[in-house]
Amino acid sequence: MVSAWAAENRVVLGQVKTEEKSNDITAIPELLRLLELRGCIVTIDAMGCQTAIAEQIVEQACDYVRSLKGNQGTLHKEIVAYFRWAQRSCFKEIEYDYCETVEKDHGRIETRCCWATEDIQWLEQKEAWSGLQSVIMVEAEREVIGEKRTIEDATSLAASPPTLQNHCSSCVDTGP
């Protein structure tokens, strides 16, 4: 079952059952066709990060924030490497947005740092992603009392400028 969830309103907008011996990738386009999404930001986890799905979202007059993992070859690693390089150079001559969130709950502290930039001319695969305007990296640091501290990087592609109010909440919804 694939569901469309309105994060702001906390309600399911629609669902499509996946075919037997199939996966979410085939159901996502069908679910998107059923919904009036004009002007919305569609977030999808890494499984739905496919160029055809990105094209469909843009054709439906929407923006997207797509989580990346190893499912897109080296793209995730390239974006992490870019942001690490930018951090080492103190983002010299690079326009970017940044936000940080801290959550403390149940003996755990989680700090998320989010960077977003429209500087994507270096990205070789940018033409393959319909509407691509920015890349995002979220670094999540988790500390649990009595356990080892962990750090995880998540990256996303976005078909909208790097407005962090939107991207940070979108990345938190689908990120690490």
mmCIF file of C-alpha atoms in Angstrom:
data_model
loop_
_atom_site.group_PDB
_atom_site.id
_atom_site.type_symbol
_atom_site.label_atom_id
_atom_site.label_comp_id
_atom_site.label_asym_id
_atom_site.label_seq_id
_atom_site.Cartn_x
_atom_site.Cartn_y
_atom_site.Cartn_z
ATOM 1 C CA MET A 1 0.000 0.000 0.000
ATOM 2 C CA VAL A 2 1.345 3.427 -0.970
ATOM 3 C CA SER A 3 -0.135 6.446 0.801
ATOM 4 C CA ALA A 4 -0.067 10.184 0.164
ATOM 5 C CA TRP A 5 0.206 12.032 3.476
ATOM 6 C CA ALA A 6 -0.453 15.754 4.000
ATOM 7 C CA ALA A 7 2.221 16.527 6.608
ATOM 8 C CA GLU A 8 0.849 19.931 7.597
ATOM 9 C CA ASN A 9 -2.709 18.642 8.092
ATOM 10 C CA ARG A 10 -1.656 15.181 9.313
ATOM 11 C CA VAL A 11 -4.133 13.353 7.090
ATOM 12 C CA VAL A 12 -3.916 10.638 4.409
ATOM 13 C CA LEU A 13 -4.969 12.068 1.030
ATOM 14 C CA GLY A 14 -5.096 8.806 -0.871
ATOM 15 C CA GLN A 15 -3.814 5.252 -1.125
ATOM 16 C CA VAL A 16 -3.019 2.806 -3.906
ATOM 17 C CA LYS A 17 -2.468 -0.891 -3.365
ATOM 18 C CA THR A 18 0.732 -2.205 -4.900
ATOM 19 C CA GLU A 19 0.351 -5.070 -7.322
ATOM 20 C CA GLU A 20 1.456 -8.503 -6.185
ATOM 21 C CA LYS A 21 5.162 -9.075 -6.947
ATOM 22 C CA SER A 22 5.566 -5.322 -7.467
ATOM 23 C CA ASN A 23 6.874 -2.439 -5.393
ATOM 24 C CA ASP A 24 6.114 1.175 -4.540
ATOM 25 C CA ILE A 25 7.797 2.516 -7.674
ATOM 26 C CA THR A 26 4.941 1.302 -9.887
ATOM 27 C CA ALA A 27 2.197 2.544 -7.531
ATOM 28 C CA ILE A 28 3.580 6.056 -6.932
ATOM 29 C CA PRO A 29 2.793 7.421 -10.443
ATOM 30 C CA GLU A 30 -0.748 6.030 -10.218
ATOM 31 C CA LEU A 31 -1.298 7.650 -6.805
ATOM 32 C CA LEU A 32 0.095 10.983 -8.027
ATOM 33 C CA ARG A 33 -2.341 10.951 -10.993
ATOM 34 C CA LEU A 34 -5.283 10.593 -8.591
ATOM 35 C CA LEU A 35 -4.407 13.706 -6.587
ATOM 36 C CA GLU A 36 -4.733 17.429 -7.333
ATOM 37 C CA LEU A 37 -1.305 18.576 -6.187
ATOM 38 C CA ARG A 38 -0.836 21.858 -8.073
ATOM 39 C CA GLY A 39 1.371 24.172 -6.018
ATOM 40 C CA CYS A 40 2.298 21.531 -3.438
ATOM 41 C CA ILE A 41 5.715 20.239 -2.436
ATOM 42 C CA VAL A 42 5.771 16.467 -2.871
ATOM 43 C CA THR A 43 8.248 14.621 -0.657
ATOM 44 C CA ILE A 44 9.098 11.001 -1.336
ATOM 45 C CA ASP A 45 11.609 8.712 0.322
ATOM 46 C CA ALA A 46 14.580 7.264 -1.536
ATOM 47 C CA MET A 47 12.629 4.422 -3.168
ATOM 48 C CA GLY A 48 10.529 6.975 -5.071
ATOM 49 C CA CYS A 49 13.542 8.960 -6.209
ATOM 50 C CA GLN A 50 13.207 8.165 -9.908
ATOM 51 C CA THR A 51 13.626 10.556 -12.840
ATOM 52 C CA ALA A 52 10.250 9.575 -14.366
ATOM 53 C CA ILE A 53 8.455 10.304 -11.084
ATOM 54 C CA ALA A 54 10.241 13.671 -10.812
ATOM 55 C CA GLU A 55 9.098 14.530 -14.344
ATOM 56 C CA GLN A 56 5.491 13.580 -13.540
ATOM 57 C CA ILE A 57 5.482 15.756 -10.409
ATOM 58 C CA VAL A 58 6.763 18.774 -12.349
ATOM 59 C CA GLU A 59 4.189 18.128 -15.119
ATOM 60 C CA GLN A 60 1.485 18.241 -12.428
ATOM 61 C CA ALA A 61 2.687 21.782 -11.505
ATOM 62 C CA CYS A 62 4.284 20.707 -8.220
ATOM 63 C CA ASP A 63 7.679 21.008 -6.610
ATOM 64 C CA TYR A 64 9.466 18.055 -5.059
ATOM 65 C CA VAL A 65 12.003 17.175 -2.408
ATOM 66 C CA ARG A 66 13.391 13.702 -3.141
ATOM 67 C CA SER A 67 15.490 11.761 -0.643
ATOM 68 C CA LEU A 68 18.579 10.082 -2.040
ATOM 69 C CA LYS A 69 20.467 7.022 -0.917
ATOM 70 C CA GLY A 70 22.495 4.461 -2.824
ATOM 71 C CA ASN A 71 19.646 3.888 -5.285
ATOM 72 C CA GLN A 72 20.930 6.596 -7.654
ATOM 73 C CA GLY A 73 24.486 5.410 -8.184
ATOM 74 C CA THR A 74 27.009 7.890 -6.841
ATOM 75 C CA LEU A 75 24.644 10.882 -6.637
ATOM 76 C CA HIS A 76 24.252 10.755 -2.826
ATOM 77 C CA LYS A 77 28.039 10.503 -2.341
ATOM 78 C CA GLU A 78 28.670 13.353 -4.803
ATOM 79 C CA ILE A 79 26.286 15.684 -2.951
ATOM 80 C CA VAL A 80 27.803 14.801 0.449
ATOM 81 C CA ALA A 81 31.298 15.383 -0.983
ATOM 82 C CA TYR A 82 30.194 18.752 -2.406
ATOM 83 C CA PHE A 83 28.792 19.954 0.929
ATOM 84 C CA ARG A 84 31.875 18.693 2.833
ATOM 85 C CA TRP A 85 34.078 20.618 0.393
ATOM 86 C CA ALA A 86 31.867 23.704 0.804
ATOM 87 C CA GLN A 87 32.106 23.428 4.595
ATOM 88 C CA ARG A 88 35.913 23.185 4.473
ATOM 89 C CA SER A 89 36.010 26.303 2.278
ATOM 90 C CA CYS A 90 33.529 28.081 4.616
ATOM 91 C CA PHE A 91 31.078 28.261 1.689
ATOM 92 C CA LYS A 92 33.303 30.879 0.083
ATOM 93 C CA GLU A 93 31.499 32.336 -2.953
ATOM 94 C CA ILE A 94 28.643 29.836 -2.554
ATOM 95 C CA GLU A 95 25.144 31.044 -1.756
ATOM 96 C CA TYR A 96 23.409 28.685 0.616
ATOM 97 C CA ASP A 97 20.806 28.490 3.346
ATOM 98 C CA TYR A 98 21.328 26.800 6.700
ATOM 99 C CA CYS A 99 19.132 25.826 9.605
ATOM 100 C CA GLU A 100 19.566 23.738 12.708
ATOM 101 C CA THR A 101 16.998 21.949 14.846
ATOM 102 C CA VAL A 102 17.473 20.282 18.228
ATOM 103 C CA GLU A 103 15.023 17.782 19.682
ATOM 104 C CA LYS A 104 15.288 16.380 23.196
ATOM 105 C CA ASP A 105 13.009 13.463 24.016
ATOM 106 C CA HIS A 106 13.075 10.101 25.813
ATOM 107 C CA GLY A 107 16.729 10.349 26.871
ATOM 108 C CA ARG A 108 17.849 11.250 23.370
ATOM 109 C CA ILE A 109 19.154 14.469 21.859
ATOM 110 C CA GLU A 110 19.010 14.818 18.094
ATOM 111 C CA THR A 111 20.585 17.751 16.291
ATOM 112 C CA ARG A 112 19.871 18.207 12.589
ATOM 113 C CA CYS A 113 21.903 20.626 10.496
ATOM 114 C CA CYS A 114 20.459 21.360 7.061
ATOM 115 C CA TRP A 115 22.270 23.041 4.162
ATOM 116 C CA ALA A 116 20.627 23.862 0.827
ATOM 117 C CA THR A 117 21.992 25.554 -2.278
ATOM 118 C CA GLU A 118 21.020 26.393 -5.839
ATOM 119 C CA ASP A 119 24.681 25.972 -6.810
ATOM 120 C CA ILE A 120 24.208 22.848 -8.937
ATOM 121 C CA GLN A 121 26.210 23.621 -12.090
ATOM 122 C CA TRP A 122 28.825 21.056 -10.927
ATOM 123 C CA LEU A 123 26.213 18.273 -10.813
ATOM 124 C CA GLU A 124 26.652 16.152 -13.946
ATOM 125 C CA GLN A 125 23.235 14.486 -13.626
ATOM 126 C CA LYS A 126 21.235 17.704 -13.159
ATOM 127 C CA GLU A 127 19.602 17.549 -16.606
ATOM 128 C CA ALA A 128 18.144 14.103 -15.852
ATOM 129 C CA TRP A 129 16.039 15.508 -12.989
ATOM 130 C CA SER A 130 13.125 17.538 -14.335
ATOM 131 C CA GLY A 131 12.784 20.890 -12.574
ATOM 132 C CA LEU A 132 15.854 20.408 -10.355
ATOM 133 C CA GLN A 133 16.777 23.717 -8.700
ATOM 134 C CA SER A 134 18.660 22.855 -5.517
ATOM 135 C CA VAL A 135 20.440 20.170 -3.513
ATOM 136 C CA ILE A 136 20.149 19.601 0.212
ATOM 137 C CA MET A 137 22.164 17.816 2.871
ATOM 138 C CA VAL A 138 20.973 17.050 6.389
ATOM 139 C CA GLU A 139 23.446 15.889 9.012
ATOM 140 C CA ALA A 140 21.674 14.203 11.929
ATOM 141 C CA GLU A 141 23.625 13.691 15.138
ATOM 142 C CA ARG A 142 21.968 11.441 17.714
ATOM 143 C CA GLU A 143 23.059 11.069 21.319
ATOM 144 C CA VAL A 144 21.310 8.501 23.490
ATOM 145 C CA ILE A 145 22.175 8.295 27.180
ATOM 146 C CA GLY A 146 24.549 5.384 27.740
ATOM 147 C CA GLU A 147 25.038 4.704 24.022
ATOM 148 C CA LYS A 148 27.440 5.705 21.298
ATOM 149 C CA ARG A 149 26.822 8.981 19.460
ATOM 150 C CA THR A 150 25.882 8.491 15.794
ATOM 151 C CA ILE A 151 26.029 10.842 12.816
ATOM 152 C CA GLU A 152 24.145 10.192 9.592
ATOM 153 C CA ASP A 153 24.035 12.208 6.370
ATOM 154 C CA ALA A 154 20.960 12.418 4.170
ATOM 155 C CA THR A 155 20.746 14.175 0.823
ATOM 156 C CA SER A 156 17.850 15.356 -1.286
ATOM 157 C CA LEU A 157 17.112 16.863 -4.672
ATOM 158 C CA ALA A 158 14.586 19.699 -4.834
ATOM 159 C CA ALA A 159 12.554 21.238 -7.627
ATOM 160 C CA SER A 160 12.333 24.509 -5.760
ATOM 161 C CA PRO A 161 14.739 27.180 -4.533
ATOM 162 C CA PRO A 162 16.426 26.465 -1.184
ATOM 163 C CA THR A 163 13.811 27.985 1.123
ATOM 164 C CA LEU A 164 14.827 26.268 4.317
ATOM 165 C CA GLN A 165 11.503 26.696 6.033
ATOM 166 C CA ASN A 166 10.164 24.219 3.466
ATOM 167 C CA HIS A 167 13.266 22.095 2.927
ATOM 168 C CA CYS A 168 14.161 21.507 6.562
ATOM 169 C CA SER A 169 10.691 20.316 7.447
ATOM 170 C CA SER A 170 10.552 18.227 4.257
ATOM 171 C CA CYS A 171 13.935 16.671 4.959
ATOM 172 C CA VAL A 172 13.003 15.934 8.555
ATOM 173 C CA ASP A 173 9.859 14.164 7.298
ATOM 174 C CA THR A 174 11.829 11.948 4.877
ATOM 175 C CA GLY A 175 15.414 12.264 6.115
ATOM 176 C CA PRO A 176 17.612 10.277 8.483
#
